[in-house]
Amino acid sequence: MSNPTAVFEHAFYIGSYLSGILYGFELIVYFSTIRRLYKRAVNGHTWGFFFVYSTVLFILVTIDMSTNAVWGEIMWIDKRDNPGVSTFIVENLSVWYQIMGSTTVVAMVLMGDALLLHRLYLIWGSNIWVVVLPGLVYCGTLTLGILELVSSFKPGGFFLSGKAENFGTPYYSITICMNILLTILICARLYYLSKQAKKMIGFHAAERYTSLAAIMIESAVPYTVMGIILLPFYARGNDIAIALGQVWSKLTCLAPQMIVLRIVSGRAWDRQIVAQIHSGQWSTDQETVSQRTGDGYGKDLEKSEEVYGGEAAVSTLKSASPAR
């Protein structure tokens, strides 16, 4: 006799293991961020914001991991024989701690997309018009996300079927399409700025901002690509979406956290760097070529020896820059 929940169980099992790996990366990135913040501690609301933002993301993803772990333990161990795995799945898809776990995912999506919108605004030279359409879409995803949660966790609700799917499909579709738009706009802008930076100060001096890895992290490419993979499986109600959704949900935390780490490490694009490229003058002053806040709010945090790896690196940067 075939098991009607076999695909679901396999997907949940595989997704849980992949999520554990990504959670390990999140631990590394989070504590690296906190270490950077304490090491370069200064007075200012900017750094307090990054601490709170990173910590909230970390707490949310931890809750998501914990609820999935508890649900899996009860399903496969405590309730394996009575009432049985298949019956447990049907009866406990909308248990309270699953509600809490799914709510944390929606919250992480909103937080991550908000950061991407802000980064888009800064990278495009503080141009408000470039974020108008994505901003309106963002407001729509907030409403749909709430409706999807409410419908998913009514008695007998499941996010792959019924009313939950009616709200969930447009929610995930709009959210992922917005991510695609944001990623394309950020990538295109960074590609243009990277070419200008390389012309101004040379390939090696600009590499910290212009490498492929830098552009992929700044534009949240892995997060967007995973969303593209997830969407068709979810729209079809395929249980494989359980595994893909778990991976995607962890990237909703990891992607913005990696951007924050670049910001606090002085490796992210900010309005000062964008303004320098527009003006055609890249600062080479040893006191000003230094740690950025990544959003143009704060002051330089350290001398260029620490940020660029020593006096030799600063000398190389100066020699690579055009005369002013």
PDB file of C-alpha atoms in Angstrom, residues 63-210:
ATOM      1  CA  ILE A  63      12.045  30.313  15.663  1.00  0.00           C
ATOM      2  CA  ASP A  64      11.378  29.011  12.153  1.00  0.00           C
ATOM      3  CA  MET A  65      14.061  26.332  12.515  1.00  0.00           C
ATOM      4  CA  SER A  66      12.826  25.344  15.966  1.00  0.00           C
ATOM      5  CA  THR A  67       9.174  24.983  14.989  1.00  0.00           C
ATOM      6  CA  ASN A  68      10.048  22.784  12.018  1.00  0.00           C
ATOM      7  CA  ALA A  69      12.324  20.653  14.198  1.00  0.00           C
ATOM      8  CA  VAL A  70       9.652  20.189  16.878  1.00  0.00           C
ATOM      9  CA  TRP A  71       6.965  19.404  14.311  1.00  0.00           C
ATOM     10  CA  GLY A  72       9.187  16.830  12.599  1.00  0.00           C
ATOM     11  CA  GLU A  73      10.132  15.209  15.906  1.00  0.00           C
ATOM     12  CA  ILE A  74       6.505  14.811  16.961  1.00  0.00           C
ATOM     13  CA  MET A  75       5.486  13.562  13.512  1.00  0.00           C
ATOM     14  CA  TRP A  76       8.169  10.879  13.146  1.00  0.00           C
ATOM     15  CA  ILE A  77       8.762   9.871  16.786  1.00  0.00           C
ATOM     16  CA  ASP A  78       5.944  10.738  19.180  1.00  0.00           C
ATOM     17  CA  LYS A  79       3.041  10.167  16.776  1.00  0.00           C
ATOM     18  CA  ARG A  80       4.588   7.592  14.472  1.00  0.00           C
ATOM     19  CA  ASP A  81       2.203   4.799  15.504  1.00  0.00           C
ATOM     20  CA  ASN A  82      -0.676   6.673  17.097  1.00  0.00           C
ATOM     21  CA  PRO A  83      -2.327   8.242  15.171  1.00  0.00           C
ATOM     22  CA  GLY A  84       0.285   7.618  12.465  1.00  0.00           C
ATOM     23  CA  VAL A  85       2.379   9.977  10.366  1.00  0.00           C
ATOM     24  CA  SER A  86      -0.172  10.536   7.596  1.00  0.00           C
ATOM     25  CA  THR A  87      -2.970  11.306  10.042  1.00  0.00           C
ATOM     26  CA  PHE A  88      -0.726  13.588  12.092  1.00  0.00           C
ATOM     27  CA  ILE A  89       0.193  15.605   8.995  1.00  0.00           C
ATOM     28  CA  VAL A  90      -3.442  16.129   8.027  1.00  0.00           C
ATOM     29  CA  GLU A  91      -4.528  17.074  11.555  1.00  0.00           C
ATOM     30  CA  ASN A  92      -1.588  19.273  12.604  1.00  0.00           C
ATOM     31  CA  LEU A  93      -0.679  21.416   9.618  1.00  0.00           C
ATOM     32  CA  SER A  94      -2.227  24.408  11.381  1.00  0.00           C
ATOM     33  CA  VAL A  95      -0.978  23.757  14.918  1.00  0.00           C
ATOM     34  CA  TRP A  96      -0.095  26.928  16.852  1.00  0.00           C
ATOM     35  CA  TYR A  97       3.686  26.625  16.637  1.00  0.00           C
ATOM     36  CA  GLN A  98       3.479  26.117  12.878  1.00  0.00           C
ATOM     37  CA  ILE A  99       1.486  29.341  12.754  1.00  0.00           C
ATOM     38  CA  MET A 100       4.316  31.054  14.620  1.00  0.00           C
ATOM     39  CA  GLY A 101       6.959  29.579  12.302  1.00  0.00           C
ATOM     40  CA  SER A 102       5.172  30.664   9.139  1.00  0.00           C
ATOM     41  CA  THR A 103       4.610  34.132  10.583  1.00  0.00           C
ATOM     42  CA  THR A 104       8.349  34.519  11.129  1.00  0.00           C
ATOM     43  CA  VAL A 105       8.972  33.689   7.452  1.00  0.00           C
ATOM     44  CA  VAL A 106       6.564  36.408   6.292  1.00  0.00           C
ATOM     45  CA  ALA A 107       8.258  38.836   8.693  1.00  0.00           C
ATOM     46  CA  MET A 108      11.722  37.930   7.339  1.00  0.00           C
ATOM     47  CA  VAL A 109      10.514  38.414   3.765  1.00  0.00           C
ATOM     48  CA  LEU A 110       9.209  41.879   4.625  1.00  0.00           C
ATOM     49  CA  MET A 111      12.419  42.833   6.451  1.00  0.00           C
ATOM     50  CA  GLY A 112      14.659  41.540   3.672  1.00  0.00           C
ATOM     51  CA  ASP A 113      12.682  43.234   0.917  1.00  0.00           C
ATOM     52  CA  ALA A 114      12.657  46.503   2.868  1.00  0.00           C
ATOM     53  CA  LEU A 115      16.459  46.412   3.037  1.00  0.00           C
ATOM     54  CA  LEU A 116      16.687  45.694  -0.693  1.00  0.00           C
ATOM     55  CA  LEU A 117      14.403  48.647  -1.419  1.00  0.00           C
ATOM     56  CA  HIS A 118      16.613  50.900   0.679  1.00  0.00           C
ATOM     57  CA  ARG A 119      19.758  49.619  -1.006  1.00  0.00           C
ATOM     58  CA  LEU A 120      18.161  50.189  -4.416  1.00  0.00           C
ATOM     59  CA  TYR A 121      17.414  53.784  -3.434  1.00  0.00           C
ATOM     60  CA  LEU A 122      21.010  54.428  -2.337  1.00  0.00           C
ATOM     61  CA  ILE A 123      22.723  52.650  -5.222  1.00  0.00           C
ATOM     62  CA  TRP A 124      20.653  54.632  -7.716  1.00  0.00           C
ATOM     63  CA  GLY A 125      21.939  57.880  -6.236  1.00  0.00           C
ATOM     64  CA  SER A 126      19.037  58.474  -3.808  1.00  0.00           C
ATOM     65  CA  ASN A 127      16.594  58.577  -6.730  1.00  0.00           C
ATOM     66  CA  ILE A 128      13.119  58.284  -5.229  1.00  0.00           C
ATOM     67  CA  TRP A 129      11.451  57.508  -8.544  1.00  0.00           C
ATOM     68  CA  VAL A 130      13.283  54.225  -9.000  1.00  0.00           C
ATOM     69  CA  VAL A 131      11.674  52.798  -5.845  1.00  0.00           C
ATOM     70  CA  VAL A 132       8.105  54.015  -6.409  1.00  0.00           C
ATOM     71  CA  LEU A 133       6.855  50.933  -8.277  1.00  0.00           C
ATOM     72  CA  PRO A 134       8.710  48.376  -6.112  1.00  0.00           C
ATOM     73  CA  GLY A 135       7.501  50.263  -3.036  1.00  0.00           C
ATOM     74  CA  LEU A 136       3.863  49.990  -4.092  1.00  0.00           C
ATOM     75  CA  VAL A 137       4.327  46.293  -4.808  1.00  0.00           C
ATOM     76  CA  TYR A 138       5.891  45.903  -1.365  1.00  0.00           C
ATOM     77  CA  CYS A 139       2.762  47.322   0.255  1.00  0.00           C
ATOM     78  CA  GLY A 140       0.709  44.796  -1.707  1.00  0.00           C
ATOM     79  CA  THR A 141       2.848  41.887  -0.505  1.00  0.00           C
ATOM     80  CA  LEU A 142       2.283  42.988   3.088  1.00  0.00           C
ATOM     81  CA  THR A 143      -1.486  42.705   2.674  1.00  0.00           C
ATOM     82  CA  LEU A 144      -1.354  39.408   0.790  1.00  0.00           C
ATOM     83  CA  GLY A 145       1.083  37.955   3.312  1.00  0.00           C
ATOM     84  CA  ILE A 146      -1.337  38.619   6.167  1.00  0.00           C
ATOM     85  CA  LEU A 147      -4.261  37.135   4.221  1.00  0.00           C
ATOM     86  CA  GLU A 148      -2.212  34.065   3.318  1.00  0.00           C
ATOM     87  CA  LEU A 149      -1.302  33.475   6.959  1.00  0.00           C
ATOM     88  CA  VAL A 150      -4.871  33.877   8.182  1.00  0.00           C
ATOM     89  CA  SER A 151      -6.268  31.479   5.582  1.00  0.00           C
ATOM     90  CA  SER A 152      -3.461  28.924   6.002  1.00  0.00           C
ATOM     91  CA  PHE A 153      -3.995  28.426   9.704  1.00  0.00           C
ATOM     92  CA  LYS A 154      -7.704  28.113   9.996  1.00  0.00           C
ATOM     93  CA  PRO A 155      -8.711  24.589  11.079  1.00  0.00           C
ATOM     94  CA  GLY A 156      -7.690  22.175   8.341  1.00  0.00           C
ATOM     95  CA  GLY A 157      -5.866  24.875   6.426  1.00  0.00           C
ATOM     96  CA  PHE A 158      -2.760  24.131   4.364  1.00  0.00           C
ATOM     97  CA  PHE A 159      -0.729  26.593   2.350  1.00  0.00           C
ATOM     98  CA  LEU A 160      -0.638  24.290  -0.703  1.00  0.00           C
ATOM     99  CA  SER A 161      -4.409  23.926  -1.041  1.00  0.00           C
ATOM    100  CA  GLY A 162      -7.768  25.635  -0.606  1.00  0.00           C
ATOM    101  CA  LYS A 163      -8.155  29.308   0.267  1.00  0.00           C
ATOM    102  CA  ALA A 164      -4.581  29.491   1.493  1.00  0.00           C
ATOM    103  CA  GLU A 165      -3.363  28.615  -1.994  1.00  0.00           C
ATOM    104  CA  ASN A 166      -5.688  31.254  -3.465  1.00  0.00           C
ATOM    105  CA  PHE A 167      -3.921  33.910  -1.401  1.00  0.00           C
ATOM    106  CA  GLY A 168      -0.538  32.201  -1.288  1.00  0.00           C
ATOM    107  CA  THR A 169      -0.016  31.902  -5.042  1.00  0.00           C
ATOM    108  CA  PRO A 170      -0.432  35.642  -5.729  1.00  0.00           C
ATOM    109  CA  TYR A 171       1.558  36.450  -2.576  1.00  0.00           C
ATOM    110  CA  TYR A 172       4.579  34.378  -3.548  1.00  0.00           C
ATOM    111  CA  SER A 173       4.236  35.374  -7.209  1.00  0.00           C
ATOM    112  CA  ILE A 174       4.226  39.091  -6.454  1.00  0.00           C
ATOM    113  CA  THR A 175       6.952  38.802  -3.816  1.00  0.00           C
ATOM    114  CA  ILE A 176       9.277  36.811  -6.060  1.00  0.00           C
ATOM    115  CA  CYS A 177       8.564  39.023  -9.091  1.00  0.00           C
ATOM    116  CA  MET A 178       9.423  42.053  -6.963  1.00  0.00           C
ATOM    117  CA  ASN A 179      12.672  40.342  -5.939  1.00  0.00           C
ATOM    118  CA  ILE A 180      13.465  39.735  -9.605  1.00  0.00           C
ATOM    119  CA  LEU A 181      12.847  43.408 -10.396  1.00  0.00           C
ATOM    120  CA  LEU A 182      14.961  44.600  -7.459  1.00  0.00           C
ATOM    121  CA  THR A 183      17.794  42.217  -8.320  1.00  0.00           C
ATOM    122  CA  ILE A 184      17.836  43.285 -11.974  1.00  0.00           C
ATOM    123  CA  LEU A 185      17.813  46.998 -11.105  1.00  0.00           C
ATOM    124  CA  ILE A 186      20.550  46.628  -8.499  1.00  0.00           C
ATOM    125  CA  CYS A 187      22.694  44.370 -10.708  1.00  0.00           C
ATOM    126  CA  ALA A 188      22.376  46.710 -13.690  1.00  0.00           C
ATOM    127  CA  ARG A 189      23.297  49.730 -11.611  1.00  0.00           C
ATOM    128  CA  LEU A 190      26.229  47.989  -9.925  1.00  0.00           C
ATOM    129  CA  TYR A 191      27.516  46.787 -13.289  1.00  0.00           C
ATOM    130  CA  TYR A 192      27.539  50.375 -14.551  1.00  0.00           C
ATOM    131  CA  LEU A 193      29.122  51.748 -11.371  1.00  0.00           C
ATOM    132  CA  SER A 194      31.696  48.948 -11.364  1.00  0.00           C
ATOM    133  CA  LYS A 195      32.871  49.843 -14.856  1.00  0.00           C
ATOM    134  CA  GLN A 196      33.227  53.480 -13.840  1.00  0.00           C
ATOM    135  CA  ALA A 197      35.091  52.584 -10.639  1.00  0.00           C
ATOM    136  CA  LYS A 198      37.555  50.369 -12.505  1.00  0.00           C
ATOM    137  CA  LYS A 199      38.270  53.189 -14.953  1.00  0.00           C
ATOM    138  CA  MET A 200      38.873  55.626 -12.106  1.00  0.00           C
ATOM    139  CA  ILE A 201      41.059  53.636  -9.709  1.00  0.00           C
ATOM    140  CA  GLY A 202      41.968  50.434 -11.489  1.00  0.00           C
ATOM    141  CA  PHE A 203      40.730  46.855 -11.350  1.00  0.00           C
ATOM    142  CA  HIS A 204      42.507  45.689  -8.186  1.00  0.00           C
ATOM    143  CA  ALA A 205      41.720  48.770  -6.096  1.00  0.00           C
ATOM    144  CA  ALA A 206      38.030  48.584  -7.023  1.00  0.00           C
ATOM    145  CA  GLU A 207      37.665  44.820  -6.641  1.00  0.00           C
ATOM    146  CA  ARG A 208      36.254  44.976  -3.102  1.00  0.00           C
ATOM    147  CA  TYR A 209      33.182  46.699  -4.564  1.00  0.00           C
ATOM    148  CA  THR A 210      33.082  45.324  -8.108  1.00  0.00           C
TER     149      THR A 210
END
